[in-house]
Coordinates of C-alpha atoms in Angstrom, one line a residue:
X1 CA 75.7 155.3 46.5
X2 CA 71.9 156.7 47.4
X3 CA 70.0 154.6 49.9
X4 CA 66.1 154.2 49.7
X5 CA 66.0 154.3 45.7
X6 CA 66.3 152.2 42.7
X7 CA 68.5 152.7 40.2
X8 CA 67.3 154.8 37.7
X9 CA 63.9 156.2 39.3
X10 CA 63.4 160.1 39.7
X11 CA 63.3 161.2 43.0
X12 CA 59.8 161.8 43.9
X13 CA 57.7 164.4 44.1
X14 CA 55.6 167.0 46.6
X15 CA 51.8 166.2 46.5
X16 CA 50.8 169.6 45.6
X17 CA 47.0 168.6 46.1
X18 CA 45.2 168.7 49.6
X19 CA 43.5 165.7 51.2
X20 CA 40.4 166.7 51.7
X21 CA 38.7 163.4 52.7
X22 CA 40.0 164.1 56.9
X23 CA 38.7 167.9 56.7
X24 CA 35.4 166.8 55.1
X25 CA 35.3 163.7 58.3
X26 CA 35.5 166.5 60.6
X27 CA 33.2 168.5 59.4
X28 CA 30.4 165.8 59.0
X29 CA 31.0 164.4 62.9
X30 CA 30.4 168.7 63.8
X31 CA 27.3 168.4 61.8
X32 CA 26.0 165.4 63.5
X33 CA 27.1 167.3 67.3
X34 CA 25.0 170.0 66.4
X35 CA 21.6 168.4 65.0
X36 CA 21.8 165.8 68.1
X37 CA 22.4 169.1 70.6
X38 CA 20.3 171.7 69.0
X39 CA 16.8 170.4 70.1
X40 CA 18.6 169.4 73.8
X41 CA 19.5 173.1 73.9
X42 CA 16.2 174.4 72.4
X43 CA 14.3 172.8 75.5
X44 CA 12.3 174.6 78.3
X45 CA 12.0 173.2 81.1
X46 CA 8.4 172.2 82.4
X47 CA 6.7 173.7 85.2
X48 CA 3.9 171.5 86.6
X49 CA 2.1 173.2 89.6
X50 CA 0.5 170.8 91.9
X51 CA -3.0 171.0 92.5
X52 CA -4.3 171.6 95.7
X53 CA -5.5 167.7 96.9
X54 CA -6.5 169.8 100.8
X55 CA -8.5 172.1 101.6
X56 CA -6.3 173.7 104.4
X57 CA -5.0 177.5 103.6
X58 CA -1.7 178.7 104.2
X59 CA -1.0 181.1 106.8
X60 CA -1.6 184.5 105.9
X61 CA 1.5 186.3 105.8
X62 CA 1.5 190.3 106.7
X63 CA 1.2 191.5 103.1
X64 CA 0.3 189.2 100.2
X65 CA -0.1 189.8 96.8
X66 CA -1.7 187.2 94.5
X67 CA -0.8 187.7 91.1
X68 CA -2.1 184.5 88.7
X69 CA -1.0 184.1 85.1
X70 CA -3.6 183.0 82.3
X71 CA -2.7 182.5 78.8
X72 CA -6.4 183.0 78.3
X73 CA -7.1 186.1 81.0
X74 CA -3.3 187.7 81.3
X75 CA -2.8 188.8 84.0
X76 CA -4.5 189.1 87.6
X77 CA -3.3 190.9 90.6
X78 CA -5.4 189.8 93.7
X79 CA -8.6 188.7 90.9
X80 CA -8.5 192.4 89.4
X81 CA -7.3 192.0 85.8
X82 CA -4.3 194.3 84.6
X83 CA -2.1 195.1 81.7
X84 CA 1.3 193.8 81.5
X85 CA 2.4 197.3 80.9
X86 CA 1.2 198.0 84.6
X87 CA 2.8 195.5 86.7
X88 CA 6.5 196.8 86.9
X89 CA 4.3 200.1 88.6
X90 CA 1.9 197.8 91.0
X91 CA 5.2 195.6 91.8
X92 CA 7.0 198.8 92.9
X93 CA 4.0 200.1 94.8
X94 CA 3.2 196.8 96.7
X95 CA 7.3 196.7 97.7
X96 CA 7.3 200.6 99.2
X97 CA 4.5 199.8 101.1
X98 CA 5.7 196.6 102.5
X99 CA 9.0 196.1 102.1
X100 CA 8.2 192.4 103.8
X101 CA 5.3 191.9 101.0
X102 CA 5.3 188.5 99.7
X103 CA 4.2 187.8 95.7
X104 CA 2.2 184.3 95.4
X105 CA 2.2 183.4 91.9
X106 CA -0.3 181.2 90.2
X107 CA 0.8 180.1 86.6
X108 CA -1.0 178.4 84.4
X109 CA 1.3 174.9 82.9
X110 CA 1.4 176.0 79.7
X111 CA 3.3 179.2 80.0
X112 CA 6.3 179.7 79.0
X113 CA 8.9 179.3 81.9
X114 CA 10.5 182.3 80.5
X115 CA 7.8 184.4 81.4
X116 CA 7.4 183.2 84.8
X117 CA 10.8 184.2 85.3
X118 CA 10.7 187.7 83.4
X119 CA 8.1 188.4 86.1
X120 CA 9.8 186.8 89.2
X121 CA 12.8 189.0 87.4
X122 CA 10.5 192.1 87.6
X123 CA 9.2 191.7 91.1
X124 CA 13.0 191.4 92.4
X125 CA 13.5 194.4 90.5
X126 CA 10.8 196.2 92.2
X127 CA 12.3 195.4 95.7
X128 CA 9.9 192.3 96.4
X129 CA 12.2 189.3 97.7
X130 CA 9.6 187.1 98.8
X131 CA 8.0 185.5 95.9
X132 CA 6.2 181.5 95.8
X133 CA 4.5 179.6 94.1
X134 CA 0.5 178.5 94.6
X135 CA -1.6 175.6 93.3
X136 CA -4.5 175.8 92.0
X137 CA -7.9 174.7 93.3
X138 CA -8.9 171.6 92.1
X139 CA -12.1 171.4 90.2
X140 CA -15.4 170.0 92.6
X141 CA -16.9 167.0 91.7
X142 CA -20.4 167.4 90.5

């Protein structure tokens, strides 16, 4: 006497097919994860320099360098224009001169953060451990 089956039915058989429908669910919820996080992770983050609303100067520190960032002019170290190529070798200079020498940067809104910080990078790099941020001066009424 067999439990579980009627009389006179075979016994049944493995599914020799996979179900595909739970692996193809998976698979469409990964896509969705990765279109919704892809622009999140694509993102750079926004760096809005105030503008000077004062006319009052900061205190001069022992050594300054002003280095200002353009997308139209490149690159300026204290209003003299330079090459890119040249600013790992005026970094390096300004720090063996000073060790105490601090970089002021003036960046334009529209760079790229990541270029900001390949240059904060450099100067670190150089030896130069005091680096800020300066606003720029705003335009006179006329």
């Amino acid at each position: 006497m067999s439990f579980g089956r009627l009389p006179g039915t075979r016994p049944a058989r493995a599914i020799g097919d996979i179900n595909v429908t739970p692996l193809v669910d998976v698979v469409l919820v990964l896509l969705v994860i990765f279109i919704v996080s892809a622009p999140l992770m694509a993102r750079q983050m926004a760096l809005e320099l105030p503008a000077e609303k004062t006319a009052t100067p900061a205190p001069a520190a022992a050594s300054v360098v002003t280095l200002e960032l353009d997308t139209r002019s490149g690159l300026r170290w204290n209003g003299e224009v330079v090459p890119e190529a040249a600013l790992p070798d005026r970094l390096r200079e300004a720090a063996q001169r000073d060790p105490a020498t601090e970089l002021q940067l003036r960046a334009d809104a529209s760079l790229p953060y990541g270029r900001v910080l390949a240059i904060i990078g450099a100067a670190q790099a150089a030896g130069l451990r005091r680096v800020g941020f300066t606003a720029r001066q705003p335009a006179s009424p006329r």
